[in-house]
């Protein structure tokens, strides 16, 4: 079901990349860029993780000084998610759009569930579940 | 050397496996409240203002094997127009979670510090205390045991007011700490044992540690509760509980055994598809001092109504509520409550009560609340209502007791 939701915009050719991301114990910047940009129809299915990271940086939505293989935290993934999908945030987010406020916003919207600490490691599987909930909310008009 | 060995053994028990990870986060909350009330029978009807600022932190020690210890701390500063400052430690607890510690399907949770203690009913005891709690859960069985102490809670925030001496201390600014009690509770619960009904048996007790003068009463009580909760039919849920209170009151050289009863019944009907509508019916009865029973006295003194400031003692309360979400992020709730004394001869301690009331009807309360989550970190709620006291043959009050009106505005934010 996770793959069914998160792979709605993902075609079969990228299944190998998605499988690799699912197996990551620590989500990398390139993997995060690939998932988010593919789900938002901003890159093609045959993009690589490195090109996805570059595309994210070129769009101005990425993190500074991050290589495609660098791990990112839950808070940084929340920040990228907020930026890519233009999720409206609260007062604190509007004043200072930082990972901690992105985490709280997505926790409030029940996109992030379970243990929530902005600096904690993020697995590929959990990242996919978060992305799936974001897409569900968008389909339901809540985002 | 022996103490070091014991300490290391305790650490080894508390930290099975390697310490895998440490995470932390923190925040600040700001809450403001303005209350405007009017009652013709009261000399003063001044508005009340409260501002509370709190800082909190939460830390996680991941121990591996899905086991973890979480530390939560919150301290606050409160300003009111009656008191310019009040610093308090709201919460300070360590909570460990140990799946599989007592069998492959078990989950053990251990908590220590300052945290909320709640009994089976949520009416007898629902209050912060300093102590320990252990839970052992299996798929078909849940158990809980806790012990706590209330003597380190600041007097203005303590709601442990079981005796007249406790109530008198509540208004004494020279008392730094609230009433001292040892509270203990044990509970066994069988979740969804039959037709998705959950059965719970709980035993709660409190021991009065007051160093009482000859003219001050002390009260030790125990409560045995039986509760049943679960779905009735689709979208309809119920909860039932019955509690027997047994206790001993002492005043000087005199002592008296006490027996009281309490029952609570609630039904809720949910319709998320209809603007998140919810209809609720509730009935609560707590015995009064009469021929056969004594007044039921809960440990924590919650009020029976939003405006009616009487505890759940010597009381029969019926209420109907309706809640709806007319637009996203806005919830409205309408409640009507009817209040009676449980025993005609047990007079409530409040203004305007007839010397020997013929009736038991205290009055009717109608309240409305609108809550809005403007953004994820900004909330606003407005509560308004009226309590109409009942006088005459069926009523408890004299004509001097007039209707009471309330308007309260609460704002909360954080970062």
XYZ file of C-alpha atoms in Angstrom:
558
model
C 0.000 0.000 0.000
C 2.896 2.288 0.774
C 4.296 1.802 -2.687
C 0.855 2.077 -4.251
C 0.394 5.512 -2.748
C 3.865 6.865 -3.095
C 4.433 5.448 -6.546
C 1.299 6.891 -8.130
C 3.467 9.317 -10.090
C 6.391 6.831 -10.181
C 6.744 4.620 -13.203
C 8.068 1.089 -13.300
C 11.498 2.122 -14.581
C 12.296 3.829 -11.274
C 11.257 0.905 -9.116
C 14.876 -0.127 -8.669
C 15.763 3.299 -7.325
C 12.726 3.299 -5.035
C 13.670 -0.136 -3.720
C 17.153 1.157 -2.920
C 15.692 4.157 -1.126
C 13.365 1.945 0.881
C 16.347 -0.047 2.069
C 18.279 3.010 3.250
C 18.652 3.153 7.012
C 19.634 6.798 6.702
C 17.955 8.705 3.906
C 20.410 10.591 1.722
C 19.971 14.049 0.252
C 19.862 12.644 -3.258
C 17.193 10.110 -2.296
C 15.093 12.813 -0.651
C 15.401 15.020 -3.716
C 14.460 12.142 -6.003
C 11.361 11.202 -3.999
C 10.078 14.730 -3.548
C 10.739 15.978 -7.064
C 9.381 12.852 -8.712
C 6.207 13.006 -6.583
C 5.765 16.653 -7.560
C 6.347 15.900 -11.272
C 9.435 18.062 -11.332
C 11.837 15.428 -12.711
C 11.595 12.506 -15.087
C 11.506 8.920 -13.957
C 14.912 8.212 -15.455
C 16.671 10.838 -13.343
C 19.485 9.753 -11.067
C 19.833 10.610 -7.416
C 22.680 12.992 -8.199
C 20.738 14.798 -10.910
C 17.739 15.030 -8.608
C 19.902 16.683 -5.979
C 21.223 19.132 -8.556
C 17.706 19.887 -9.752
C 16.593 20.552 -6.209
C 19.519 22.915 -5.666
C 18.878 24.719 -8.962
C 15.253 25.278 -7.998
C 16.364 27.134 -4.879
C 14.472 24.715 -2.650
C 17.431 22.577 -1.596
C 19.817 22.564 1.342
C 23.131 24.342 1.111
C 26.407 22.454 0.791
C 24.856 18.997 0.595
C 26.102 16.189 -1.561
C 23.766 13.588 -2.975
C 25.188 10.929 -0.660
C 25.019 13.000 2.519
C 22.479 11.779 5.087
C 19.722 14.146 6.099
C 17.674 14.314 9.277
C 13.937 14.120 9.814
C 13.795 17.889 10.255
C 15.681 18.542 7.020
C 13.383 16.189 5.126
C 10.397 17.997 6.630
C 11.891 21.302 5.504
C 12.365 20.057 1.950
C 8.834 18.652 1.922
C 7.385 21.982 3.049
C 9.332 23.802 0.339
C 8.674 21.422 -2.565
C 4.943 21.119 -1.912
C 4.564 24.730 -0.703
C 2.874 23.597 2.508
C 1.570 26.623 4.420
C 3.040 26.855 7.887
C 2.350 28.547 11.168
C 3.633 31.782 12.619
C 7.018 30.397 13.633
C 7.537 28.876 10.178
C 6.638 32.147 8.491
C 9.155 34.053 10.592
C 11.927 31.470 10.531
C 11.450 28.548 8.110
C 13.715 26.058 9.892
C 13.699 22.255 10.184
C 12.271 22.370 13.726
C 9.198 24.318 12.624
C 8.784 22.247 9.493
C 8.786 19.150 11.699
C 6.165 20.621 13.987
C 3.958 21.709 11.120
C 3.972 18.274 9.551
C 3.472 16.636 12.940
C 0.439 18.882 13.496
C -0.957 17.796 10.141
C -0.275 14.162 11.143
C 2.052 13.746 8.196
C 4.854 12.852 10.586
C 3.768 10.364 13.243
C 5.443 8.423 16.030
C 8.632 9.700 17.640
C 9.342 13.190 16.356
C 12.711 14.852 16.901
C 14.033 17.216 14.199
C 17.632 15.957 14.408
C 16.856 12.257 14.400
C 17.897 9.933 11.608
C 15.359 9.142 8.951
C 15.028 5.821 7.154
C 13.991 5.540 3.566
C 10.894 3.625 4.583
C 9.746 6.321 6.965
C 10.435 8.984 4.336
C 8.181 7.127 1.914
C 5.392 6.920 4.492
C 5.659 10.663 5.115
C 5.542 11.352 1.387
C 2.519 9.098 1.036
C 0.608 11.071 3.660
C 1.514 14.353 1.968
C 0.167 13.051 -1.340
C -2.997 11.832 0.381
C -3.589 15.282 1.855
C -3.015 16.916 -1.521
C -5.477 14.573 -3.173
C -8.000 15.381 -0.478
C -7.491 19.112 -0.942
C -6.090 19.605 2.549
C -2.763 20.930 1.184
C 31.881 -0.915 46.814
C 28.602 -2.719 47.384
C 26.649 0.470 46.627
C 28.565 0.902 43.384
C 27.774 -2.678 42.427
C 24.064 -2.172 43.129
C 24.079 1.080 41.164
C 25.750 -0.551 38.191
C 23.249 -3.408 38.357
C 20.384 -0.909 38.288
C 21.892 0.877 35.321
C 22.321 -2.453 33.575
C 18.614 -3.181 34.147
C 17.518 0.242 32.973
C 19.741 0.334 29.915
C 19.605 -3.071 28.294
C 21.730 -3.197 25.255
C 23.900 -0.415 23.958
C 22.739 3.204 24.050
C 21.942 3.543 20.386
C 20.982 7.200 19.959
C 20.136 10.415 21.735
C 17.739 13.054 20.443
C 16.379 16.221 21.985
C 14.056 19.060 21.187
C 12.631 22.001 23.062
C 10.098 24.795 22.796
C 8.283 27.669 24.451
C 4.541 28.094 24.883
C 2.576 31.199 25.744
C -1.004 31.058 27.013
C -3.276 33.945 27.875
C -6.737 33.936 29.389
C -9.245 36.673 30.142
C -12.371 35.841 32.129
C -15.386 38.066 32.578
C -18.033 36.846 34.983
C -21.049 38.457 36.528
C -23.275 37.296 39.367
C -25.667 39.699 41.035
C -25.300 38.068 44.448
C -21.532 38.604 44.522
C -20.017 41.861 45.724
C -17.162 41.802 43.259
C -17.386 40.875 39.609
C -13.937 41.880 38.473
C -12.438 40.402 35.326
C -9.565 37.985 35.737
C -6.441 37.778 33.607
C -3.805 35.055 33.417
C -0.642 34.797 31.339
C 1.496 31.663 31.457
C 4.807 31.187 29.722
C 6.365 27.737 29.748
C 9.562 26.238 28.445
C 9.725 22.541 27.728
C 12.282 20.022 26.597
C 11.981 16.452 25.449
C 14.836 14.003 25.055
C 14.950 10.480 23.743
C 17.477 7.797 24.555
C 17.047 4.991 22.042
C 18.373 1.815 23.622
C 17.990 -0.561 20.724
C 15.544 -3.465 20.399
C 12.767 -0.787 20.134
C 13.442 0.170 23.762
C 13.787 3.771 24.796
C 13.721 6.241 27.641
C 12.128 9.639 27.128
C 12.712 12.612 29.422
C 10.148 15.402 29.535
C 10.564 18.603 31.513
C 8.414 21.711 31.608
C 8.681 24.765 33.812
C 6.380 27.751 33.750
C 5.918 31.287 34.960
C 2.358 32.498 35.571
C 1.156 36.040 36.062
C -2.362 36.764 37.288
C -3.919 39.955 38.512
C -4.084 38.352 41.973
C -0.498 37.111 41.986
C 2.310 38.792 40.057
C 4.451 35.696 39.742
C 4.311 31.963 40.160
C 7.170 29.742 39.029
C 6.412 26.065 38.858
C 7.748 22.767 37.585
C 4.779 21.492 35.629
C 6.262 18.186 34.481
C 9.533 16.376 35.085
C 9.430 12.750 34.174
C 11.450 9.924 32.747
C 9.451 7.288 30.893
C 10.961 4.035 29.723
C 9.443 1.708 27.172
C 10.601 -1.905 27.069
C 8.884 -4.176 24.534
C 9.482 -7.864 25.141
C 10.932 -7.412 28.609
C 8.462 -9.842 30.240
C 7.688 -12.092 27.334
C 7.616 -11.636 23.580
C 4.167 -10.005 23.525
C 4.709 -7.797 26.554
C 5.331 -4.069 26.705
C 6.597 -2.630 29.991
C 6.431 1.111 30.627
C 8.020 2.668 33.690
C 7.585 6.327 34.608
C 9.190 8.319 37.400
C 9.038 11.961 38.348
C 6.274 14.534 38.253
C 3.451 13.584 35.937
C -0.322 13.252 35.703
C -1.966 10.583 37.861
C -5.376 9.464 36.671
C -7.558 6.765 38.156
C -9.889 4.436 36.253
C -12.777 6.925 36.240
C -10.849 10.161 35.731
C -13.129 11.717 38.368
C -11.665 10.347 41.603
C -8.103 11.327 40.741
C -6.851 13.374 37.814
C -3.950 15.415 39.128
C -0.225 15.910 38.906
C 1.858 14.228 41.615
C 5.457 13.167 42.190
C 5.999 9.432 42.084
C 6.371 6.327 40.001
C 4.203 4.272 37.745
C 4.650 0.900 36.065
C 2.545 -0.564 33.287
C 2.742 -4.099 31.966
C 0.675 -4.696 28.849
C -0.116 -7.878 26.985
C -2.537 -8.184 24.052
C -5.391 -9.284 26.323
C -4.350 -7.774 29.624
C -3.181 -4.412 30.855
C -1.953 -3.724 34.357
C -0.856 -0.560 36.077
C 0.465 0.363 39.516
C 1.464 3.799 40.738
C 2.374 5.634 43.895
C 2.713 9.382 44.316
C 3.157 12.246 46.736
C 1.412 15.616 46.505
C 3.213 17.549 49.219
C 5.709 19.191 46.847
C 3.047 20.759 44.633
C 2.716 24.502 45.036
C -0.375 25.542 46.987
C -1.940 27.710 44.240
C -1.819 24.878 41.708
C -2.831 22.025 44.004
C -6.410 20.858 43.619
C -6.272 18.295 46.436
C -9.002 19.757 48.650
C -10.778 16.952 50.457
C -11.300 18.444 53.927
C -12.201 21.841 55.331
C -8.586 22.245 56.406
C -7.472 21.632 52.811
C -9.933 24.237 51.571
C -8.802 26.743 54.195
C -5.163 26.256 53.174
C -6.145 26.925 49.584
C -6.806 30.567 50.371
C -3.784 30.977 52.654
C -0.939 32.776 50.883
C 1.445 31.753 53.658
C 1.152 28.101 52.667
C 3.806 27.422 50.038
C 2.900 23.827 49.279
C -0.456 22.148 48.880
C -1.980 19.409 51.043
C 0.258 16.393 51.617
C -1.102 13.084 50.444
C 0.280 9.740 49.485
C -1.765 8.436 46.558
C -1.583 4.895 45.293
C -3.443 3.125 42.558
C -3.604 -0.256 40.905
C -5.557 -1.238 37.842
C -6.252 -4.308 35.750
C -7.878 -3.950 32.354
C -9.108 -6.518 29.830
C -9.270 -4.747 26.445
C -12.030 -5.777 24.043
C -12.721 -8.899 26.039
C -16.198 -9.474 24.516
C -18.093 -7.585 21.826
C -15.189 -5.119 21.831
C -15.957 -4.094 25.405
C -13.099 -3.228 27.743
C -13.470 -4.104 31.410
C -11.340 -2.361 34.012
C -11.034 -2.854 37.749
C -9.169 -0.232 39.714
C -8.213 0.425 43.310
C -7.159 3.929 44.338
C -6.253 5.199 47.777
C -4.991 8.310 49.463
C -3.455 8.844 52.883
C -3.688 12.188 54.593
C -0.274 13.239 55.971
C -1.519 16.479 57.530
C -0.114 17.178 60.965
C -3.584 18.148 62.108
C -4.549 20.308 65.041
C -7.297 19.092 67.361
C -9.883 21.059 65.385
C -8.693 19.888 61.979
C -10.036 16.757 60.360
C -7.994 14.261 58.393
C -9.377 11.852 55.867
C -7.973 8.597 54.497
C -9.933 7.009 51.689
C -9.903 4.122 49.263
C -11.878 3.701 46.050
C -12.795 0.499 44.262
C -13.923 1.129 40.686
C -15.382 -1.063 37.996
C -15.585 0.345 34.475
C -16.923 -0.856 31.142
C -16.372 0.939 27.854
C -16.632 0.268 24.153
C -18.809 0.558 21.072
C -22.529 -0.176 21.232
C -23.396 0.010 17.560
C -21.774 1.803 14.641
C -20.572 5.297 15.610
C -22.010 4.962 19.134
C -19.661 4.526 22.096
C -20.389 4.236 25.772
C -18.546 4.277 29.083
C -19.887 3.191 32.457
C -18.238 3.196 35.860
C -19.199 2.556 39.453
C -17.035 3.406 42.447
C -17.287 2.534 46.103
C -15.492 4.863 48.479
C -14.490 3.603 51.899
C -12.648 5.760 54.319
C -11.956 6.991 57.765
C -12.291 10.542 58.964
C -10.609 11.662 62.134
C -11.179 14.803 64.166
C -9.265 14.975 67.412
C -9.931 11.744 69.283
C -13.053 10.966 67.256
C -13.065 8.838 64.140
C -15.750 7.814 61.736
C -15.897 5.172 59.049
C -17.248 6.480 55.769
C -18.864 4.821 52.780
C -19.807 6.609 49.591
C -20.793 5.717 46.051
C -20.307 7.260 42.631
C -21.605 6.246 39.214
C -20.898 7.725 35.814
C -22.442 6.896 32.451
C -21.732 8.437 29.046
C -22.836 7.825 25.487
C -21.262 9.501 22.449
C -22.387 9.397 18.856
C -19.817 10.335 16.235
C -20.436 11.298 12.645
C -17.199 12.444 11.059
C -18.907 12.662 7.692
C -21.372 15.251 9.014
C -18.931 18.071 9.728
C -17.333 15.954 12.471
C -20.538 16.025 14.501
C -20.664 14.541 17.954
C -23.626 14.169 20.308
C -23.000 13.291 23.932
C -25.179 12.301 26.860
C -23.791 12.065 30.372
C -25.030 11.204 33.828
C -22.992 11.401 37.034
C -24.131 10.652 40.549
C -22.039 11.045 43.702
C -23.619 10.229 47.060
C -24.354 12.811 49.727
C -24.368 12.545 53.500
C -27.630 10.816 54.336
C -29.077 7.977 56.324
C -27.442 5.123 54.457
C -24.411 6.633 52.790
C -21.821 9.318 53.359
C -20.723 12.053 51.020
C -18.531 10.786 48.213
C -15.302 12.801 48.218
C -12.935 12.512 45.234
C -9.220 13.063 45.717
C -8.858 15.829 43.133
C -11.498 18.511 43.277
C -12.782 18.997 39.772
C -15.801 21.252 39.333
C -19.157 19.879 38.338
C -19.838 22.532 35.712
C -18.075 25.207 33.694
C -19.702 27.988 35.728
C -21.157 26.104 38.706
C -18.207 25.910 41.054
C -19.161 22.850 43.084
C -17.161 19.613 43.330
C -18.408 16.203 42.239
C -19.756 15.490 45.739
C -23.376 15.075 46.793
C -24.327 15.604 43.193
C -26.509 14.341 40.405
C -25.519 15.788 37.036
C -27.088 15.217 33.656
C -25.804 16.811 30.480
C -26.356 16.895 26.754
C -23.699 18.181 24.402
C -23.409 18.717 20.678
C -20.196 19.464 18.826
C -19.708 20.320 15.167
C -16.952 21.597 12.902
C -18.760 24.098 10.641
C -15.582 25.126 8.846
C -12.096 23.595 8.865
C -10.092 24.271 12.017
C -13.111 25.635 13.905
C -14.950 23.490 16.438
C -18.113 24.589 18.234
C -19.631 22.856 21.219
C -22.977 23.415 22.942
C -23.697 21.920 26.362
C -26.735 21.952 28.636
C -26.353 20.599 32.153
C -28.822 19.977 34.934
C -27.556 19.734 38.501
C -29.194 18.292 41.609
C -27.997 17.426 45.081
C -27.845 13.701 45.738
C -29.194 14.043 49.259
C -31.627 16.765 50.267
C -30.310 17.009 53.792
C -26.662 17.443 52.716
C -26.386 21.164 51.958
C -23.753 22.266 49.451
C -21.180 24.766 50.669
C -21.924 27.747 48.472
C -23.639 31.124 48.579
C -27.407 31.482 48.837
C -28.437 27.951 49.872
C -31.743 27.653 51.709
C -31.254 26.749 55.404
C -33.370 23.635 54.960
C -34.037 23.234 51.267
C -37.144 21.296 50.269
C -35.877 20.575 46.818
C -32.716 19.177 45.319
C -32.511 21.092 42.063
C -29.410 23.253 41.995
C -29.994 24.756 38.589
C -29.308 24.620 34.868
C -26.173 25.585 32.999
C -25.936 26.384 29.291
C -22.513 26.899 27.730
C -21.113 27.423 24.260
C -17.512 27.093 23.221
C -15.906 28.001 19.920
C -12.347 26.779 19.390
C -10.265 27.771 16.411
C -6.833 26.552 15.375
C -5.883 29.584 13.292
C -2.480 28.168 12.452
C -0.641 25.113 13.716
C 0.884 27.222 16.475
C -1.927 29.661 17.277
C -5.164 28.670 18.982
C -8.110 30.720 20.132
C -11.181 29.695 22.090
C -14.157 31.643 23.363
C -16.398 30.179 26.061
C -19.647 31.741 27.144
C -22.537 30.632 29.255
C -25.000 31.112 32.036
C -25.909 29.213 35.185
C -29.510 29.707 36.294
C -29.979 28.698 39.961
C -33.197 27.067 41.070
C -35.146 28.365 44.031
C -38.614 27.719 45.452
C -40.037 24.367 46.476
C -37.940 22.312 44.086
C -34.817 24.403 44.335
C -31.829 24.533 46.640
C -31.217 28.269 46.566
C -32.978 31.297 47.947
C -34.045 34.178 45.745
C -30.844 35.976 46.683
C -28.857 33.689 44.417
C -28.933 35.194 40.957
C -27.936 33.946 37.545
C -24.211 33.796 36.813
C -22.730 34.720 33.447
C -19.320 33.865 32.080
C -17.296 34.912 29.064
C -13.761 33.606 28.760
C -11.225 34.075 25.980
C -8.154 31.829 25.755
C -5.235 32.282 23.392
C -2.325 29.882 23.035
C 0.786 29.958 20.915
C 4.282 28.536 20.928
C 7.586 28.320 19.114
